[in-house]
Backbone as a ProteinNet text record, in pm:
[ID]
protein_1_A
[PRIMARY]
MILLTGLLSLVWTPYALSDMAGSRLEPPSLRHWAGTDQLGRDLFTQLMIGARIALIVGTGAVAIGAAIGIVAGVLAAFATRFLDDALAAVFDILIAFPTLLIAMLVVAARESASLGTAILALGIGLSPIVGRVTRILTKRVLAKDYITAARISGTGWPMVVADHVLPNIAPFLGVNLALQFGLAVMAEASLSYLGLGAPPPNASWGRMLQEAQGTVYSAPWAAVLPGLALFALVIGVNLTADGLRDRFDPAGREG
[TERTIARY]
-6217.9	-6075.3	-6111	-6166	-6178.9	-6283.5	-6374.1	-6475.4	-6359.6	-6313.1	-6210	-6141	-6027	-5931.2	-6031.9	-6153	-6192.9	-6233.6	-6295.5	-6286.5	-6180.4	-6057.3	-5923.5	-5887.1	-5893.2	-5855	-5940.3	-6050.3	-6098.9	-5973.5	-5930.9	-5871	-5702.6	-5639.8	-5528.7	-5484.3	-5388.8	-5299.2	-5154.4	-5068.3	-4964.2	-4894.6	-4924.2	-4905.2	-4989	-5003.6	-5120.4	-5105	-5241.6	-5265.8	-5174	-5132.2	-5055.9	-4927.8	-4851.6	-4732.4	-4675.1	-4583.3	-4441	-4357	-4339	-4280	-4193.4	-4174.2	-4090.5	-4006.4	-3950.3	-3920.3	-4003.4	-3981.1	-4101.4	-4085.1	-4253.6	-4254.1	-4140.3	-4164.6	-4093.1	-4166.3	-4080.9	-4155.5	-4196.1	-4284.2	-4342	-4206.5	-4227.5	-4123	-4182.9	-4065	-4116.1	-4149.5	-4091.7	-4107.5	-4298.5	-4289.4	-4419	-4477.6	-4575.8	-4625.1	-4639.7	-4689.4	-4780.5	-4696.4	-4589.1	-4508.1	-4521.1	-4483.8	-4550.2	-4559.8	-4634.7	-4695.6	-4595.7	-4643.2	-4553.9	-4481	-4565.1	-4536.5	-4461.2	-4449.4	-4382.5	-4508.7	-4585.4	-4725.8	-4706.5	-4774.5	-4776.1	-4885	-4887	-4998.3	-5088.8	-5008.3	-5103.8	-5216	-5176.9	-5248.9	-5383.9	-5308	-5450.2	-5524.9	-5513.1	-5573.9	-5676.3	-5617.2	-5667.4	-5819.3	-5760.3	-5872.3	-5967	-5922.6	-6016.9	-6097.3	-6063.6	-6164.9	-6278.9	-6246.7	-6328.6	-6448.2	-6410.6	-6471	-6570.4	-6522.4	-6587.7	-6700.3	-6679.9	-6777	-6901.1	-6837.2	-6936.4	-7037.9	-6962.8	-7025.8	-7148.8	-7086.7	-7169.4	-7305.1	-7274.1	-7374.6	-7458.2	-7398.5	-7510.7	-7571.1	-7507.5	-7604.3	-7709.2	-7701.1	-7791	-7890.5	-7858.7	-7977.2	-8039	-7989.2	-8079.6	-8174.3	-8099.8	-8160.6	-8282.9	-8245.2	-8364.7	-8506.1	-8447	-8539.2	-8644.8	-8575.4	-8690.5	-8736.2	-8633	-8722.4	-8810.5	-8802.2	-8887.8	-9043.7	-9016.4	-9168.6	-9235.4	-9113.8	-9183.1	-9254.8	-9186.7	-9229.7	-9333.6	-9386.4	-9470.2	-9601.3	-9574	-9701.4	-9721.5	-9651.3	-9696.1	-9749.9	-9723.9	-9812.1	-9947.4	-9987.2	-10098.2	-10165.3	-10093.8	-10157.6	-10288	-10361	-10438.2	-10337.2	-10439.9	-10367.7	-10314.3	-10351.4	-10295.5	-10187.4	-10179.4	-10055.2	-9945.7	-10014.4	-9917	-9831.5	-9867.2	-9832.1	-9777.7	-9755.5	-9667.9	-9551.6	-9587.7	-9452.3	-9365.5	-9450	-9337.4	-9249.2	-9336.6	-9248.6	-9121.1	-9171.5	-9067.4	-8967.9	-8967.3	-8888.6	-8774	-8844	-8785.7	-8705.3	-8740.7	-8674.3	-8559.3	-8583.3	-8453.9	-8366.4	-8380.3	-8295.6	-8235.6	-8270.7	-8212.5	-8088.8	-8126.5	-7974.4	-7888.1	-7756.5	-7657.5	-7679.3	-7628.7	-7650.8	-7510.7	-7414.4	-7307.3	-7343.8	-7409.2	-7433	-7539.9	-7643.7	-7734	-7645.9	-7549.9	-7489.8	-7381.3	-7366.5	-7267.5	-7383.5	-7454.9	-7588	-7631.6	-7610.9	-7703.1	-7539.5	-7384.1	-7293.7	-7295.3	-7314.7	-7304.1	-7399.6	-7535.7	-7599.8	-7574.9	-7484.2	-7453.1	-7356.1	-7278.5	-7168.1	-7045.6	-7041.8	-6913.5	-6922.3	-6796.5	-6785.5	-6742	-6799.3	-6764.8	-6843.9	-6794.8	-6836.7	-6995.2	-7035.2	-7155.6	-7269.4	-7188.1	-7233.1	-7271.3	-7145.7	-7122.1	-7237	-7276.5	-7345.2	-7492.5	-7517.4	-7688.8	-7658.7	-7597.7	-7618.3	-7616.3	-7548.3	-7556.9	-7681.3	-7713.1	-7834.7	-7975.8	-7957.4	-8065.3	-8074.8	-7943.7	-7946.4	-7978.7	-7953.2	-7988.1	-8117.7	-8223.1	-8338.4	-8444.2	-8425.3	-8535.2	-8495.6	-8396.9	-8365.9	-8437.3	-8396.6	-8491.9	-8626	-8679.4	-8813.6	-8919.2	-8835.1	-8871.6	-8913.3	-8787.1	-8797.9	-8886.8	-8890.9	-8990.1	-9163.6	-9173.2	-9316.2	-9363.4	-9229.2	-9277.3	-9339.7	-9198.7	-9229.4	-9353.2	-9412.6	-9511	-9656.3	-9658.5	-9763.9	-9777	-9668.9	-9685.5	-9756.7	-9698.4	-9728	-9884.3	-9932.8	-10066.7	-10183.8	-10093.1	-10209.5	-10235.5	-10152.3	-10140.2	-10298	-10346	-10476.6	-10468	-10338.6	-10345.4	-10356.4	-10334.6	-10341	-10524.6	-10607.3	-10726.4	-10803.3	-10721	-10780.5	-10766	-10640.4	-10617	-10701.3	-10748.9	-10833.7	-10979.6	-11010.9	-11160.5	-11155.4	-11070.9	-11077	-11066.1	-11047.2	-11054	-10923.6	-10804.4	-10686.5	-10666.4	-10609.2	-10622.5	-10444.3	-10466.8	-10383.7	-10197.5	-10227.4	-10076	-10013.2	-10128.9	-10082.8	-10060.6	-10135.9	-10094.4	-9971.8	-9925.2	-9810.7	-9660.1	-9700	-9622.4	-9599.3	-9733.2	-9705.5	-9686.8	-9743.7	-9730	-9631.3	-9639.5	-9572.1	-9451.8	-9377.9	-9245	-9190.9	-9234.3	-9130.6	-9137.4	-9221	-9197.7	-9136.1	-9105.4	-9012.6	-8869.6	-8912.1	-8717.8	-8635	-8616.7	-8512.2	-8440.7	-8576.4	-8560.7	-8481.8	-8548.2	-8507.4	-8369.8	-8336.8	-8193.4	-8089.8	-8108.4	-8028.1	-7962.2	-8090.9	-8086	-8018.6	-8037.4	-7942.9	-7802	-7778.5	-7631.3	-7580.9	-7635.1	-7594.1	-7574.5	-7658	-7631.7	-7544.8	-7488.2	-7366.5	-7267.9	-7264.2	-7131.9	-7121.2	-7223.9	-7265.4	-7251.5	-7278.8	-7229.8	-7072.6	-7006.9	-6878.2	-6805.8	-6863	-6779.8	-6822.6	-6926	-6954	-6887.2	-6844.2	-6817	-6659.4	-6602.4	-6461.6	-6432.1	-6533.1	-6556.8	-6568.2	-6643.3	-6660	-6512.9	-6481	-6327	-6227.7	-6245.6	-6153.4	-6153.5	-6316.1	-6318.3	-6312.6	-6252.8	-6255.3	-6403.5	-6503.6	-6596	-6639.8	-6578.6	-6587.4	-6564.4	-6480.5	-6427.9	-6355	-6326.5	-6204	-6098.7	-5973.2	-5865.8	-5882.7	-5849	-5737.6	-5795.5	-5965.3	-5996	-5920.6	-5898.9	-5802.2	-5926.9	-5942.2	-6055.1	-5971	-6034.4	-5939.8	-5945.5	-6048.9	-6090.3	-5976.8	-5964.4	-5865.6	-5703.7	-5681.8	-5568.3	-5539.7	-5613	-5628.5	-5572.5	-5670	-5634.9	-5504.7	-5445.1	-5287.6	-5193.5	-5224.2	-5110.1	-5098	-5207.7	-5187.9	-5081.8	-5023.9	-4899.4	-4778.3	-4783.4	-4678.8	-4684.4	-4803.5	-4821.9	-4705.7	-4651.1	-4487.8	-4377.2	-4358.6	-4248.2	-4320.2	-4416.9	-4462.2	-4636.9	-4592.1	-4717.6	-4794.5	-4742.5	-4846.9	-4902.7	-4863.2	-4967.5	-5088.4	-5090.9	-5248.2	-5318.3	-5216.7	-5240	-5290.6	-5268.6	-5310.3	-5445.4	-5499.4	-5639.6	-5716.3	-5646.3	-5766.9	-5774.9	-5713.4	-5729.6	-5801.9	-5800.1	-5907.1	-6043.3	-6046.5	-6200.6	-6247	-6177.8	-6211.1	-6263.3	-6177.1	-6208.4	-6325.2	-6352.6	-6482.8	-6613.6	-6611.1	-6750.2	-6742.5	-6665.9	-6660.6	-6711.3	-6652.2	-6702.2	-6873	-6892.3	-7044.4	-7161.9	-7114.8	-7165.7	-7179.6	-7088.5	-7065.7	-7190.8	-7181.6	-7216.6	-7431.4	-7426.8	-7547.4	-7626.6	-7545.8	-7565	-7581.5	-7499	-7529.5	-7663	-7713.1	-7815.3	-7967.2	-7927.1	-8027	-8033.4	-7949.6	-7955.3	-8028.5	-8009.3	-8041.8	-8230	-8237	-8386.1	-8477.9	-8414	-8492.5	-8448.3	-8489.7	-8420.6	-8475.3	-8597.4	-8623.1	-8553.4	-8500.9	-8404.1	-8297.4	-8248.9	-8129.2	-8153.3	-8227	-8242.8	-8260.7	-8344.3	-8331	-8210
-21019.6	-20982.6	-20812.8	-20755.3	-20599	-20600	-20661.1	-20654.4	-20673.7	-20796.3	-20795.7	-20688.2	-20645.2	-20549.3	-20382.9	-20386.1	-20243.3	-20263.9	-20382.4	-20389.8	-20421.4	-20465.5	-20449.7	-20322.2	-20248.6	-20099.9	-20029.5	-20069.4	-20022.8	-20027.1	-20145.2	-20169.2	-20155.9	-20171.3	-20173.5	-20125.3	-20050.4	-20046.3	-20042.8	-20053.3	-20070.2	-19946.5	-19844.3	-19703.4	-19603.4	-19463.8	-19407	-19302.3	-19280	-19197.6	-19094.7	-19051.4	-18898.9	-18913.7	-19047	-19082.7	-19049.2	-18998.4	-18971.8	-19064.3	-19206	-19288	-19335.9	-19314.1	-19343.7	-19181.8	-19261.9	-19139.4	-19128.5	-19026	-18966.4	-19086.8	-19149.4	-19261.2	-19355	-19415.8	-19532.6	-19672.5	-19745	-19881.4	-19972	-20066.4	-20146.5	-20245.1	-20241.2	-20337.1	-20397.4	-20469.1	-20519.1	-20435.1	-20289.9	-20203.1	-20140.7	-20110.7	-20042.5	-20159.6	-20218.3	-20317.9	-20268.6	-20137.3	-20099.9	-19971.8	-19934.9	-19843.6	-19678.9	-19564.3	-19463.5	-19367.2	-19231.7	-19157.4	-19024.1	-18903.6	-18807.3	-18756.6	-18742.8	-18737.1	-18801.3	-18974.8	-19022	-19129.1	-19106.4	-19174.6	-19331.2	-19414.3	-19524.6	-19586.1	-19604.1	-19637.2	-19786.5	-19852.2	-19953.3	-19931.9	-19856.8	-19786.8	-19708.4	-19657.6	-19555.4	-19672.3	-19755.5	-19876.6	-19937.2	-19959.5	-20014.9	-19913.8	-19783.6	-19686.3	-19653.2	-19680.7	-19657.2	-19793.2	-19909	-19999.3	-19944.7	-19901.5	-19896.1	-19781	-19662.7	-19566	-19612.1	-19684.1	-19748.7	-19829.5	-19896	-19986.1	-19912.8	-19840.1	-19720.3	-19639.5	-19592.9	-19530.1	-19559.9	-19711.3	-19792.5	-19852.7	-19911.2	-19928	-19841.7	-19683.1	-19578.9	-19511.8	-19538.1	-19489.8	-19540.5	-19698.4	-19799.1	-19790.9	-19801.2	-19755.9	-19648.6	-19551.5	-19431.1	-19434.5	-19474.2	-19467.3	-19616.9	-19716	-19788.7	-19751.6	-19652.7	-19619.8	-19515.4	-19445.6	-19323.5	-19389	-19488.5	-19582.7	-19659.6	-19747.1	-19832.8	-19777.3	-19675.3	-19614.2	-19519.8	-19448.8	-19394.6	-19488.2	-19578.9	-19717.2	-19764.9	-19807.1	-19862.1	-19770.6	-19664.4	-19566.7	-19528.2	-19531.1	-19511.5	-19631.4	-19765.2	-19870.2	-19866.4	-19834.1	-19799.2	-19700	-19615.6	-19445.7	-19482.1	-19398.5	-19324.2	-19380.8	-19382.7	-19416.9	-19275.7	-19154.8	-19012.1	-18995.6	-19026.2	-19020.1	-19120.7	-19283.7	-19337.9	-19307.4	-19242.4	-19210.4	-19107.4	-18971.9	-18885	-18914.1	-19031.6	-19082.6	-19132.7	-19201.8	-19304.4	-19204.7	-19105.4	-18990.3	-18922.4	-18886.9	-18838.6	-18936.4	-19083.5	-19152.4	-19155.7	-19146.5	-19152.1	-19029.5	-18926.3	-18801.2	-18803.2	-18812.2	-18827.3	-18947.8	-19040.5	-19147.3	-19114.3	-19048.5	-18987.4	-18876.9	-18844.8	-18783.8	-18825.3	-18856.9	-18941.8	-18941.5	-19035.3	-19053.1	-18947.4	-18948.5	-18848.6	-18698.8	-18679.1	-18510.8	-18475	-18590.1	-18518.7	-18519.9	-18641.2	-18621.1	-18468.1	-18452.8	-18282.9	-18197	-18198.9	-18099.9	-18094.1	-18207.6	-18220.2	-18142.9	-18169.2	-18159.6	-17996.2	-17957.3	-17814.5	-17758.2	-17778.2	-17734.3	-17717.4	-17825.8	-17827.9	-17745	-17667	-17609.9	-17661.1	-17786	-17845	-18005.8	-18080.9	-18167.8	-18263.2	-18362.1	-18410	-18596.4	-18674.7	-18820.5	-18837.3	-18761.9	-18787.3	-18694.8	-18595.6	-18516.4	-18603.1	-18684.5	-18783.8	-18898.9	-18957.6	-19063.7	-19015.3	-18935.5	-18864.5	-18810.9	-18753.6	-18732.4	-18856.2	-18988.7	-19087.7	-19148.3	-19137.6	-19201.1	-19159.1	-19000.1	-18947.7	-18970.7	-18941	-19000	-19178.1	-19264.9	-19387.7	-19404.2	-19327.7	-19332.1	-19336.4	-19280.2	-19285.5	-19455.4	-19461.5	-19620.8	-19734.8	-19699.3	-19833.3	-19784.9	-19657.4	-19663.4	-19720.6	-19696.8	-19751.4	-19879.5	-19907.4	-20111.2	-20153.2	-20088.8	-20112.1	-20111.8	-20006.4	-19978.5	-20077.8	-20132	-20232.7	-20352.3	-20417.9	-20533.9	-20533.4	-20423.1	-20402.8	-20435.3	-20366.7	-20353.2	-20517.4	-20597.5	-20713.1	-20848.9	-20763.6	-20873.1	-20834.7	-20691.8	-20691.1	-20764.1	-20769.5	-20845.6	-21007	-21043.7	-21186.6	-21232.5	-21364.4	-21390.2	-21401.5	-21398.5	-21447.4	-21313.9	-21201.7	-21061.2	-21020.1	-21041.7	-21054.3	-21146	-21248.2	-21337.4	-21279.9	-21232.1	-21122.3	-21034	-20954.4	-20849	-20885.5	-21006.1	-21048.3	-21077.3	-21141.9	-21193.8	-21089.9	-20946.1	-20829.8	-20776.2	-20851.7	-20783.9	-20656.7	-20533.6	-20419	-20392.3	-20278.2	-20271.6	-20257.2	-20223.5	-20187.5	-20325.6	-20431.8	-20553.5	-20639.2	-20617.5	-20645.8	-20635.7	-20521.7	-20488.1	-20542.9	-20553.5	-20626.5	-20785.8	-20838.4	-20992	-21033.2	-20976.9	-21031.5	-20953	-20822.3	-20722.2	-20727.7	-20685.4	-20651.4	-20822.3	-20912	-21030.2	-21105.5	-21057.1	-21132.2	-21062.7	-20925.5	-20852.1	-20834.1	-20860.3	-20821.5	-20917	-21026.1	-21134.3	-21036.9	-20970	-20927.4	-20821.5	-20715.3	-20599.1	-20600.2	-20709.9	-20751	-20730.7	-20784.1	-20819.5	-20667.3	-20617	-20487.2	-20368.4	-20380.2	-20292.6	-20357.1	-20447.8	-20499.8	-20454.7	-20437.1	-20355.1	-20192	-20149.2	-19981.7	-19974.4	-20063	-20046.6	-20053.2	-20115.6	-20098.1	-19962.1	-19951.5	-19795.7	-19665.1	-19711.6	-19607.7	-19582.3	-19700.2	-19710.6	-19623	-19651.8	-19593	-19405.5	-19401.1	-19275.3	-19172	-19257.5	-19191.5	-19134.3	-19281.1	-19215.5	-19150.8	-19127.1	-19015.2	-18864	-18837.6	-18766.2	-18727.4	-18792.8	-18800.5	-18764.8	-18829.1	-18783.3	-18600.4	-18574.6	-18406.3	-18341.5	-18389.5	-18306.3	-18256.5	-18371.7	-18347.2	-18464	-18523.9	-18656.7	-18660.2	-18732.2	-18720.7	-18647.6	-18577	-18444.6	-18550.2	-18464.2	-18554.8	-18485.7	-18547.4	-18689.7	-18795.9	-18841.6	-18955.1	-18983.2	-19117.5	-19180.3	-19287.3	-19214.8	-19255.7	-19281.9	-19416.3	-19505.5	-19340.7	-19277.2	-19174	-19085.1	-19022.8	-18909.5	-18975	-19108.5	-19152.1	-19136.3	-19178.8	-19187.7	-19070.6	-18966.6	-18814.9	-18774.5	-18835.3	-18758.6	-18815	-18927.2	-19035.6	-18986.7	-18927.9	-18870.8	-18805.3	-18756.4	-18662.7	-18757.2	-18855.1	-18938.3	-19077	-19079.2	-19214.4	-19292.9	-19225.3	-19233.8	-19342.7	-19222.7	-19220.4	-19347.6	-19339.8	-19449.2	-19498.8	-19596.9	-19653.7	-19744.9	-19773	-19845.3	-19766.3	-19632.4	-19519.1	-19532.2	-19531	-19541.9	-19662.4	-19794.8	-19863.9	-19991.1	-19941.7	-20043.1	-19986.2	-19862.8	-19815.6	-19859.6	-19841.4	-19874.2	-19969.6	-20110.2	-20227.3	-20276	-20208.6	-20261.1	-20183.5	-20076	-20046.1	-20134.8	-20176.9	-20279.9	-20387.1	-20434.6	-20575.7	-20573.4	-20411.8	-20419.3	-20425.7	-20361.4	-20310.4	-20461	-20540.5	-20677.1	-20755.3	-20817.6	-20877.9	-20849	-20750.6	-20695.2	-20701.3	-20701.6	-20735.4	-20889.9	-20945.9	-21115.4	-21163	-21102.4	-21148.5	-21114.5	-21000.4	-20984.8	-21066.9	-21090.1	-21207.3	-21372.1	-21364.1	-21516.6	-21517.1	-21391.9	-21380.2	-21390.4	-21311.1	-21326.8	-21474.3	-21551.3	-21673.4	-21782.7	-21730.5	-21827.8	-21806.2	-21659.6	-21641.6	-21632.5	-21641.4	-21623.6	-21739.3	-21847.1	-21947.9	-21939.4	-21899.2	-21874.9	-21792.9	-21685.9	-21575.3	-21642.3	-21739.7	-21779	-21904.5	-21954	-22057.1	-22011.9	-21872.4	-21816.4	-21726.3
3477.5	3518.1	3557	3451.8	3476.1	3599	3644.7	3738.9	3851.7	3879.1	3980	4044.8	3883.9	3887.6	3973.4	3893.5	4008.3	4134.6	4188.3	4296.2	4393.9	4322.6	4401.6	4430.3	4334.9	4334.5	4453.9	4525	4612.9	4775.8	4744.5	4894.3	4871.8	4731.6	4691.2	4575.4	4534.9	4432.9	4422	4298.2	4352.6	4403.1	4352.5	4387.6	4433.6	4502.9	4485.5	4352.3	4336.4	4211.1	4188	4275.6	4240.1	4297.8	4290.4	4321.1	4199.1	4191.1	4082.1	4112.8	4082.6	4135.7	4077.1	3938.3	3817.7	3719.9	3634	3535.5	3426.6	3356.8	3259.5	3150.9	3101	3012.5	3032.3	3113.7	3123.8	3092.7	3004.8	2928.6	3048.5	3015.4	3094	3165.7	3293.8	3348	3479.9	3577.2	3670.1	3778.7	3769.6	3898.2	3883.2	3708.7	3655.4	3555.6	3613.9	3514.4	3347.2	3378.8	3233.9	3205.6	3259.2	3223.9	3289.2	3304.9	3371.7	3231.3	3269.6	3203.5	3191.2	3160.1	3097	3252.3	3351.9	3486.6	3563.6	3526.3	3599.1	3679.3	3686.3	3743.8	3695.5	3791.6	3749.5	3651.1	3515.2	3452.6	3479.3	3538.1	3603.6	3693.4	3801.1	3909.6	3822.1	3747.3	3643.1	3597.2	3536.4	3466.5	3579	3666.9	3799.2	3838.2	3841.1	3893.2	3787	3639.2	3537.9	3521.5	3555.4	3542.6	3657.1	3759.2	3877.9	3817	3785.7	3713.9	3597.1	3521.6	3406.6	3474.4	3542.5	3620.4	3690.8	3749.4	3858.4	3749.4	3635.8	3570.8	3459.5	3423.9	3376.9	3453	3563	3639.6	3682.8	3716.9	3765	3655.1	3517.1	3399.1	3368.1	3354.8	3320.7	3424.8	3552.7	3661.3	3626.4	3643.1	3602.1	3478.5	3368.1	3229	3249.2	3332.8	3334.1	3430.3	3538.7	3638.2	3538.3	3493	3395.4	3267.2	3182.5	3072.3	3073.5	3199.7	3237.1	3277.5	3335.2	3400.7	3292.6	3179.9	3063.5	2998.9	2979.7	2898.1	2910.7	3018.4	3080.4	3071.8	3115.6	3105.1	2965.2	2858.7	2717.1	2676.4	2694.4	2657.8	2719.2	2837.1	2929.2	2866.9	2812.4	2775.2	2630.7	2648.3	2535.4	2373.5	2295.1	2180.3	2105.5	2146.2	2097.5	2228.1	2311.2	2430.2	2408.8	2353	2332.9	2190.8	2096.2	1949.8	1958.6	2076.6	2139.1	2189.2	2286.6	2386.8	2277.8	2209.8	2074.7	1989.1	1973.6	1871.8	1949.9	2082.1	2193.2	2205.7	2218.9	2207.4	2125.1	2006.9	1843.1	1826	1858	1828.5	1907.2	2063.7	2165	2118.3	2039.8	2022.6	1908.2	1795	1700.6	1711.8	1856.6	1914.2	1941.1	1927	1978.7	2132.6	2207.3	2368.4	2409.1	2353.4	2389.1	2360.2	2255	2258.4	2384.3	2397.3	2518.3	2612.2	2679.7	2782.7	2771.8	2677.7	2620.1	2729.4	2662.5	2665.5	2847.3	2936.7	3006.3	3126.8	3083.8	3146.2	3131.2	2999.8	2993.3	3073.8	3081.6	3183.5	3352.7	3392.8	3502.6	3525.4	3433.1	3443	3506.1	3519.4	3615.2	3554.8	3550	3524.4	3646.4	3665.4	3756.7	3737.5	3817.3	3815.1	3821.7	3918.6	3929.7	3817.2	3767.7	3633	3531.5	3520	3388	3385.1	3537.7	3566.8	3499.3	3552.3	3511.7	3405.7	3333.7	3182.2	3143.3	3135.2	3052.8	3061.5	3200.9	3244.8	3172.6	3146	3084.6	2926.2	2891.3	2750.2	2705.5	2777.6	2795.4	2780.9	2866.2	2886.7	2771.5	2696.6	2570.2	2506.9	2474.9	2433.9	2540.1	2680.7	2761	2751.4	2727.2	2743.1	2593.1	2497.9	2397.4	2363.7	2409.5	2428	2493.1	2642.6	2754.3	2704.2	2607.2	2554.5	2463.8	2367.3	2275.7	2344.8	2456.9	2522.4	2579.4	2683.9	2741.7	2693.1	2572.1	2483.8	2431.1	2385.1	2367.4	2474.6	2584	2725.1	2758.1	2721.7	2735	2613.6	2535.5	2439.5	2457.8	2550.8	2606.8	2656.6	2631.4	2687.3	2843.3	2919.8	3059.8	3131.1	3043.7	3117.3	3129.2	3009.1	3017.1	3127.4	3179.5	3247.4	3374.9	3376.5	3499	3553.5	3439.6	3456.6	3466.7	3450.1	3429.9	3593.4	3639.4	3780.7	3905.1	3856.6	3943.2	3954.5	3918.5	3923.7	3887.4	3932.5	3914.8	3846.6	3769.2	3699.7	3757.1	3875.1	3958.4	3947.7	4004.7	4032.1	3928.8	3781.1	3676.4	3596.4	3633.6	3609.4	3662.6	3806.2	3914.4	3855.1	3859.7	3866.7	3740.4	3629.7	3507.5	3402.5	3408.9	3320.6	3319.2	3458.5	3474.6	3425.7	3525.7	3517.4	3360.5	3295.3	3148.5	3072	3075.1	2983.1	3074.5	3178.7	3253.3	3183.6	3163.8	3096.3	2963.4	2855	2730.2	2767.5	2863.6	2889.2	2931	3011.7	3065.2	3004.4	2850.8	2755.1	2697.9	2678.5	2596.8	2708.7	2847.7	2965.1	2972.6	2903.7	2946.9	2803.1	2699.8	2574	2591.9	2689.9	2720.5	2792.2	2882.6	2994.7	2908.4	2784.3	2703.1	2641.1	2585.9	2536.1	2635.2	2762.1	2866.1	2910.9	2878.9	2938.5	2799.2	2694.6	2548.9	2556.4	2628.9	2603.8	2714.9	2828.6	2952.5	2888.4	2828.6	2790.7	2686.6	2595.5	2518.5	2565.7	2700	2763	2827.8	2899	2980.3	2878.2	2711.6	2639.3	2608.9	2620.2	2575.9	2699.7	2828.6	2932.5	3010.3	2972	3056.2	3132.3	3156.5	3242.4	3401.5	3453.5	3587.8	3602.6	3664.7	3695.4	3766.9	3731.9	3829.5	3962.9	4044.6	4049.6	3971.7	3960.6	3913.4	3763.1	3745.3	3621.5	3556.9	3442	3350.4	3244	3150.1	3028.6	2939.6	2928.4	2822.5	2841	2967	3006	2967.9	2988.8	2999.1	2791.8	2751.3	2574.2	2567.4	2634.6	2587.8	2608.5	2739.4	2772.3	2700.9	2623.4	2567	2420.9	2379.8	2265.7	2172.2	2282.7	2242.9	2204.2	2287.1	2322.7	2247.5	2124.5	2115.6	2005.6	1964	1878.9	1967.7	2048.9	2169.9	2294.9	2324.8	2420.3	2387.4	2319.3	2256.5	2370.1	2459.1	2590.4	2624	2638.8	2730.4	2674.3	2528.8	2454.9	2429.4	2403.7	2367.2	2478.3	2610.5	2710.7	2780.6	2778.6	2780.9	2700.5	2570.8	2473.3	2456.6	2504	2490.6	2637.9	2720.9	2823.5	2810.7	2729.2	2690.9	2613.3	2545.2	2404.6	2475.1	2579.4	2615.3	2701.1	2777.4	2888.2	2756.3	2674.9	2575.7	2521.7	2469.8	2373.6	2492.6	2591.3	2701.1	2720.9	2767.1	2792.8	2706	2584.6	2457.8	2431.4	2452.5	2453.4	2530.4	2640.6	2787.6	2709.5	2647.8	2634.6	2547.6	2435.1	2335.7	2391.8	2480.1	2559.6	2650.9	2675.1	2730.2	2646.6	2543.8	2448.4	2392.7	2352.7	2340.5	2440.8	2533.7	2679.9	2651.3	2658.5	2653.2	2565.5	2427.5	2293.1	2198	2259.7	2196.7	2018.7	1990.7	1852.1	1789.7	1850	1786	1756	1822.4	1829.7	1691.1	1702.3	1597.3	1460.8	1444.9	1325	1288.5
[MASK]
+++++++++++++++++++++++++++++++++++++++++++++++++++++++++++++++++++++++++++++++++++++++++++++++++++++++++++++++++++++++++++++++++++++++++++++++++++++++++++++++++++++++++++++++++++++++++++++++++++++++++++++++++++++++++++++++++++++++++++++++++++++++++++++++

């Protein structure tokens, strides 16, 4: 439902984002399905656009994190023992820093908050996690007998990676990326709450929560609805990841 809502917002919303079509802090009604905010703007419109922003940021951050992390993880698995240990230590050190903190540092370095900056920052923050998982999975695959057989037959390492390593780690890596998607959505909401995410006129669920905190008692729907949407998306993605893990790892499910 959230995916369909985000796609629908590309072509239709009940009101324009900046349209002050109602009175201040109207409760949900047939005219304004989710009520209005402090300026009289339609909250359902903001929820729809917030869904689109969350999906864009989650997908973009995971794509960047996967591109950096998979390359670094595969290289670490093929490196000499000294370099492998060094890269593993780097992954562990970066993972020790919260993703949100790394994203905040990247945004601060760019000296401007924008949707593109948030996606880049979160992608960089997620890359060490992806890199560490990729390194572990790749080393397991490289220890298999069919890798030795491929090398004896004269297959080069680039073809080994393309034909054997990546296809075998893809299902398990996909589960991890699904989990990172939920982490990216939560981190983007946190950045927007702090004013470091997508700037206006973009409507982010995190920004909606920040704007509603002053009226949480007089107009609770303004805070509850974006919070529920954020909760539903993250839980939905995590449950999907659990389902994928059970599908691709029956032994882990039985255990």
